[in-house]
Amino acid sequence: MTEYLKASTILHELQEAGRIQMEHDRPSVDDLLDRNIALMVNRIDLKINRAVEADEEVTYTSNACPSDRASLLRIYEAKVGDEQVAFSSSIWSLVNIRSRKILKAKELSMKNYTLAKYRNPFGDRKFKITDEEEKAMETLGTFKVGREYMDDNGHMNNVKYLEHVEEWVPELKEGCFLKEIRLHFMKEALFDEELTIKRLRKGGAWYFRMYKASGEANFECEIFTS
């Protein structure tokens, strides 16, 4: 049976491409951490054009984009040969680790980076879970943030959110793949914190939300399958 890459695996490799680009051009993620500055993701949009076989040779690339104010922009691409199989965009913030203060984008010097024009795979289309939709969501369960979930900043890694969501998309067990993925990150999840995950099916899409023990939503997403 043919094995296909999970969307979370593709997202991981795309983000690794971003890390490698920063490592090459500087400043890197570690350079920023040495200055007590962390990169924190706000949004990720990912479009997968077709199912990608696990044994295909995929090239992952990433570029920073011109940024202003407090938002850092980045795009990513996955290709098999000349064929684009996935494209992603993301919006990040710079945060002072000690004070938790959001910093201006200019705190990250981009003079060494090769910059690309920012574009979102879904254009201007946005999604928002309404209060009515939130009330209609079913509770799927809870889980604790283990050490294997942590990133360099001491928070739950953004790819781990998608991994958990994938477990609750029934079409994936039927041979489908995630083709449109929109991830919003609202509050960090810390080690050993318990999160509750909820789900709603509406208009051909799956909507998910995660909640901290306080009841505060910390993550939400919209997913369409093939």
mmCIF file of C-alpha atoms in Angstrom:
data_model
loop_
_atom_site.group_PDB
_atom_site.id
_atom_site.type_symbol
_atom_site.label_atom_id
_atom_site.label_comp_id
_atom_site.label_asym_id
_atom_site.label_seq_id
_atom_site.Cartn_x
_atom_site.Cartn_y
_atom_site.Cartn_z
ATOM 1 C CA MET A 1 0.000 0.000 0.000
ATOM 2 C CA THR A 2 1.280 3.452 -0.895
ATOM 3 C CA GLU A 3 2.281 5.586 2.086
ATOM 4 C CA TYR A 4 1.617 9.325 1.917
ATOM 5 C CA LEU A 5 3.121 12.192 3.885
ATOM 6 C CA LYS A 6 0.938 13.665 6.604
ATOM 7 C CA ALA A 7 0.193 17.387 6.445
ATOM 8 C CA SER A 8 1.997 17.773 9.778
ATOM 9 C CA THR A 9 5.110 16.163 8.270
ATOM 10 C CA ILE A 10 5.021 18.569 5.322
ATOM 11 C CA LEU A 11 4.547 21.511 7.705
ATOM 12 C CA HIS A 12 7.499 20.332 9.814
ATOM 13 C CA GLU A 13 9.771 20.116 6.778
ATOM 14 C CA LEU A 14 8.680 23.535 5.503
ATOM 15 C CA GLN A 15 9.447 25.110 8.850
ATOM 16 C CA GLU A 16 12.797 23.338 8.991
ATOM 17 C CA ALA A 17 13.551 24.992 5.641
ATOM 18 C CA GLY A 18 12.844 28.349 7.282
ATOM 19 C CA ARG A 19 15.129 27.519 10.195
ATOM 20 C CA ILE A 20 17.914 26.436 7.814
ATOM 21 C CA GLN A 21 17.568 29.644 5.793
ATOM 22 C CA MET A 22 17.920 31.706 8.960
ATOM 23 C CA GLU A 23 20.904 29.591 10.059
ATOM 24 C CA HIS A 24 22.583 30.218 6.723
ATOM 25 C CA ASP A 25 21.903 33.938 6.322
ATOM 26 C CA ARG A 26 21.856 35.029 9.993
ATOM 27 C CA PRO A 27 20.601 35.992 12.397
ATOM 28 C CA SER A 28 19.439 32.470 13.210
ATOM 29 C CA VAL A 29 16.810 31.347 15.701
ATOM 30 C CA ASP A 30 19.630 30.588 18.160
ATOM 31 C CA ASP A 31 21.134 34.050 17.593
ATOM 32 C CA LEU A 32 17.809 35.566 18.615
ATOM 33 C CA LEU A 33 17.516 33.305 21.671
ATOM 34 C CA ASP A 34 20.974 34.497 22.765
ATOM 35 C CA ARG A 35 19.433 37.984 22.826
ATOM 36 C CA ASN A 36 16.448 36.680 24.838
ATOM 37 C CA ILE A 37 14.211 37.077 21.775
ATOM 38 C CA ALA A 38 11.826 34.369 20.616
ATOM 39 C CA LEU A 39 9.922 33.923 17.369
ATOM 40 C CA MET A 40 6.273 33.162 18.069
ATOM 41 C CA VAL A 41 3.865 32.153 15.329
ATOM 42 C CA ASN A 42 0.452 33.803 15.012
ATOM 43 C CA ARG A 43 -0.921 32.241 11.831
ATOM 44 C CA ILE A 44 -0.021 29.524 9.366
ATOM 45 C CA ASP A 45 -1.839 28.913 6.090
ATOM 46 C CA LEU A 46 -0.953 25.752 4.177
ATOM 47 C CA LYS A 47 -2.305 24.490 0.849
ATOM 48 C CA ILE A 48 -1.387 20.982 -0.293
ATOM 49 C CA ASN A 49 -2.034 20.513 -3.998
ATOM 50 C CA ARG A 50 -1.949 16.724 -4.052
ATOM 51 C CA ALA A 51 -1.132 13.735 -1.886
ATOM 52 C CA VAL A 52 2.644 13.346 -1.651
ATOM 53 C CA GLU A 53 4.047 9.833 -1.578
ATOM 54 C CA ALA A 54 6.492 9.140 1.236
ATOM 55 C CA ASP A 55 9.215 7.944 -1.148
ATOM 56 C CA GLU A 56 9.041 10.978 -3.459
ATOM 57 C CA GLU A 57 11.997 13.351 -3.447
ATOM 58 C CA VAL A 58 10.607 16.638 -2.144
ATOM 59 C CA THR A 59 12.528 19.921 -2.061
ATOM 60 C CA TYR A 60 11.483 22.353 0.680
ATOM 61 C CA THR A 61 12.377 26.059 0.520
ATOM 62 C CA SER A 62 11.514 29.144 2.527
ATOM 63 C CA ASN A 63 12.057 32.887 2.348
ATOM 64 C CA ALA A 64 11.427 35.769 4.668
ATOM 65 C CA CYS A 65 9.326 38.614 3.266
ATOM 66 C CA PRO A 66 9.543 42.381 3.782
ATOM 67 C CA SER A 67 7.935 43.059 7.151
ATOM 68 C CA ASP A 68 6.895 46.100 9.113
ATOM 69 C CA ARG A 69 5.553 47.045 12.517
ATOM 70 C CA ALA A 70 5.311 43.962 14.736
ATOM 71 C CA SER A 71 4.596 41.228 12.178
ATOM 72 C CA LEU A 72 7.217 39.061 10.506
ATOM 73 C CA LEU A 73 6.134 37.409 7.256
ATOM 74 C CA ARG A 74 7.451 34.224 5.666
ATOM 75 C CA ILE A 75 6.529 31.960 2.753
ATOM 76 C CA TYR A 76 7.377 28.303 2.058
ATOM 77 C CA GLU A 77 7.206 25.950 -0.920
ATOM 78 C CA ALA A 78 7.464 22.193 -1.450
ATOM 79 C CA LYS A 79 8.268 20.842 -4.898
ATOM 80 C CA VAL A 80 8.658 17.463 -6.542
ATOM 81 C CA GLY A 81 10.836 18.300 -9.516
ATOM 82 C CA ASP A 82 9.230 21.390 -11.053
ATOM 83 C CA GLU A 83 5.795 20.620 -9.604
ATOM 84 C CA GLN A 84 4.650 22.644 -6.618
ATOM 85 C CA VAL A 85 2.994 20.199 -4.228
ATOM 86 C CA ALA A 86 2.505 22.566 -1.292
ATOM 87 C CA PHE A 87 2.672 26.275 -0.491
ATOM 88 C CA SER A 88 2.457 27.988 2.876
ATOM 89 C CA SER A 89 2.583 31.432 4.423
ATOM 90 C CA SER A 90 2.982 32.441 8.040
ATOM 91 C CA ILE A 91 2.879 35.472 10.315
ATOM 92 C CA TRP A 92 5.159 35.667 13.345
ATOM 93 C CA SER A 93 5.935 38.017 16.224
ATOM 94 C CA LEU A 94 9.177 38.768 18.021
ATOM 95 C CA VAL A 95 8.828 38.474 21.796
ATOM 96 C CA ASN A 96 11.196 39.383 24.615
ATOM 97 C CA ILE A 97 11.435 36.143 26.572
ATOM 98 C CA ARG A 98 11.850 37.843 29.935
ATOM 99 C CA SER A 99 9.300 40.652 29.726
ATOM 100 C CA ARG A 100 6.912 38.905 27.254
ATOM 101 C CA LYS A 101 6.769 42.218 25.395
ATOM 102 C CA ILE A 102 6.052 42.167 21.637
ATOM 103 C CA LEU A 103 8.937 43.782 19.774
ATOM 104 C CA LYS A 104 9.077 45.696 16.507
ATOM 105 C CA ALA A 105 9.966 43.698 13.395
ATOM 106 C CA LYS A 106 13.082 45.842 12.935
ATOM 107 C CA GLU A 107 14.638 44.015 15.909
ATOM 108 C CA LEU A 108 15.300 41.220 13.393
ATOM 109 C CA SER A 109 17.824 42.485 10.856
ATOM 110 C CA MET A 110 16.995 41.129 7.398
ATOM 111 C CA LYS A 111 19.903 42.695 5.531
ATOM 112 C CA ASN A 112 21.470 39.269 4.889
ATOM 113 C CA TYR A 113 18.239 37.525 3.959
ATOM 114 C CA THR A 114 17.015 36.858 0.438
ATOM 115 C CA LEU A 115 13.513 38.341 0.585
ATOM 116 C CA ALA A 116 10.461 37.239 -1.395
ATOM 117 C CA LYS A 117 7.082 38.833 -1.999
ATOM 118 C CA TYR A 118 4.533 37.753 0.592
ATOM 119 C CA ARG A 119 1.416 35.997 -0.593
ATOM 120 C CA ASN A 120 -1.225 33.913 1.116
ATOM 121 C CA PRO A 121 -2.358 30.698 -0.635
ATOM 122 C CA PHE A 122 -5.978 31.624 0.142
ATOM 123 C CA GLY A 123 -5.808 35.278 -0.848
ATOM 124 C CA ASP A 124 -7.804 37.553 1.413
ATOM 125 C CA ARG A 125 -10.185 34.822 2.595
ATOM 126 C CA LYS A 126 -10.279 34.571 6.362
ATOM 127 C CA PHE A 127 -12.060 32.341 8.808
ATOM 128 C CA LYS A 128 -13.573 33.015 12.196
ATOM 129 C CA ILE A 129 -15.338 30.658 14.583
ATOM 130 C CA THR A 130 -18.458 32.460 15.777
ATOM 131 C CA ASP A 131 -19.922 32.232 19.276
ATOM 132 C CA GLU A 132 -22.781 30.153 17.871
ATOM 133 C CA GLU A 133 -20.371 27.728 16.211
ATOM 134 C CA GLU A 134 -18.316 27.492 19.382
ATOM 135 C CA LYS A 135 -21.396 26.453 21.365
ATOM 136 C CA ALA A 136 -22.146 23.742 18.787
ATOM 137 C CA MET A 137 -18.710 22.148 19.062
ATOM 138 C CA GLU A 138 -18.334 18.649 20.487
ATOM 139 C CA THR A 139 -15.673 17.979 23.093
ATOM 140 C CA LEU A 140 -13.287 15.267 21.923
ATOM 141 C CA GLY A 141 -11.052 14.934 24.969
ATOM 142 C CA THR A 142 -8.055 16.344 26.787
ATOM 143 C CA PHE A 143 -4.311 15.807 26.693
ATOM 144 C CA LYS A 144 -1.266 17.066 28.564
ATOM 145 C CA VAL A 145 1.600 18.917 26.951
ATOM 146 C CA GLY A 146 4.551 16.565 27.338
ATOM 147 C CA ARG A 147 8.238 17.348 26.955
ATOM 148 C CA GLU A 148 8.210 15.830 23.469
ATOM 149 C CA TYR A 149 5.819 18.626 22.416
ATOM 150 C CA MET A 150 8.090 21.508 23.434
ATOM 151 C CA ASP A 151 9.899 23.959 21.174
ATOM 152 C CA ASP A 152 12.992 26.104 21.777
ATOM 153 C CA ASN A 153 10.876 28.751 23.499
ATOM 154 C CA GLY A 154 9.459 26.398 26.123
ATOM 155 C CA HIS A 155 6.000 26.241 24.504
ATOM 156 C CA MET A 156 4.086 23.581 22.602
ATOM 157 C CA ASN A 157 5.515 23.353 19.086
ATOM 158 C CA ASN A 158 3.075 24.546 16.413
ATOM 159 C CA VAL A 159 3.406 21.327 14.365
ATOM 160 C CA LYS A 160 2.186 19.323 17.394
ATOM 161 C CA TYR A 161 -1.142 21.148 17.247
ATOM 162 C CA LEU A 162 -1.696 19.906 13.713
ATOM 163 C CA GLU A 163 -0.623 16.382 14.671
ATOM 164 C CA HIS A 164 -3.368 16.297 17.306
ATOM 165 C CA VAL A 165 -5.953 17.666 14.890
ATOM 166 C CA GLU A 166 -5.060 15.005 12.300
ATOM 167 C CA GLU A 167 -6.066 12.296 14.773
ATOM 168 C CA TRP A 168 -9.640 13.622 14.715
ATOM 169 C CA VAL A 169 -10.225 13.991 10.960
ATOM 170 C CA PRO A 170 -12.099 10.806 9.961
ATOM 171 C CA GLU A 171 -11.505 11.234 6.207
ATOM 172 C CA LEU A 172 -7.782 10.601 6.748
ATOM 173 C CA LYS A 173 -8.632 6.992 7.573
ATOM 174 C CA GLU A 174 -10.456 6.762 4.230
ATOM 175 C CA GLY A 175 -7.492 7.695 2.037
ATOM 176 C CA CYS A 176 -8.123 11.445 1.814
ATOM 177 C CA PHE A 177 -5.546 14.126 2.617
ATOM 178 C CA LEU A 178 -5.692 17.580 4.151
ATOM 179 C CA LYS A 179 -5.641 20.078 1.301
ATOM 180 C CA GLU A 180 -6.418 23.422 2.989
ATOM 181 C CA ILE A 181 -5.199 24.164 6.500
ATOM 182 C CA ARG A 182 -5.523 27.427 8.410
ATOM 183 C CA LEU A 183 -3.992 27.563 11.884
ATOM 184 C CA HIS A 184 -4.453 30.405 14.374
ATOM 185 C CA PHE A 185 -2.398 30.524 17.580
ATOM 186 C CA MET A 186 -3.792 32.703 20.364
ATOM 187 C CA LYS A 187 -2.044 31.711 23.626
ATOM 188 C CA GLU A 188 1.032 29.612 24.333
ATOM 189 C CA ALA A 189 0.629 26.157 25.860
ATOM 190 C CA LEU A 190 3.252 25.363 28.490
ATOM 191 C CA PHE A 191 4.779 22.105 29.674
ATOM 192 C CA ASP A 192 2.411 19.830 31.614
ATOM 193 C CA GLU A 193 -0.552 22.068 30.804
ATOM 194 C CA GLU A 194 -3.817 20.272 30.054
ATOM 195 C CA LEU A 195 -5.592 21.205 26.839
ATOM 196 C CA THR A 196 -9.141 20.371 25.777
ATOM 197 C CA ILE A 197 -9.857 19.852 22.075
ATOM 198 C CA LYS A 198 -13.250 20.493 20.444
ATOM 199 C CA ARG A 199 -14.536 19.948 16.908
ATOM 200 C CA LEU A 200 -17.319 21.077 14.541
ATOM 201 C CA ARG A 201 -18.245 19.965 11.023
ATOM 202 C CA LYS A 202 -19.790 22.734 8.935
ATOM 203 C CA GLY A 203 -19.949 23.708 5.265
ATOM 204 C CA GLY A 204 -17.585 20.981 4.125
ATOM 205 C CA ALA A 205 -14.904 22.038 6.609
ATOM 206 C CA TRP A 206 -13.705 20.802 9.967
ATOM 207 C CA TYR A 207 -13.217 23.413 12.681
ATOM 208 C CA PHE A 208 -11.142 22.715 15.770
ATOM 209 C CA ARG A 209 -10.413 24.658 18.931
ATOM 210 C CA MET A 210 -8.189 23.955 21.904
ATOM 211 C CA TYR A 211 -8.707 25.395 25.364
ATOM 212 C CA LYS A 212 -6.492 25.897 28.383
ATOM 213 C CA ALA A 213 -7.631 24.734 31.826
ATOM 214 C CA SER A 214 -8.770 28.321 32.492
ATOM 215 C CA GLY A 215 -11.308 27.957 29.651
ATOM 216 C CA GLU A 216 -9.390 30.376 27.449
ATOM 217 C CA ALA A 217 -9.060 29.366 23.789
ATOM 218 C CA ASN A 218 -5.422 29.084 22.749
ATOM 219 C CA PHE A 219 -5.664 27.584 19.235
ATOM 220 C CA GLU A 220 -8.156 27.185 16.392
ATOM 221 C CA CYS A 221 -8.097 25.917 12.841
ATOM 222 C CA GLU A 222 -10.109 25.352 9.690
ATOM 223 C CA ILE A 223 -9.453 22.283 7.527
ATOM 224 C CA PHE A 224 -10.726 21.049 4.176
ATOM 225 C CA THR A 225 -9.952 17.541 2.958
ATOM 226 C CA SER A 226 -9.588 16.219 -0.572
#
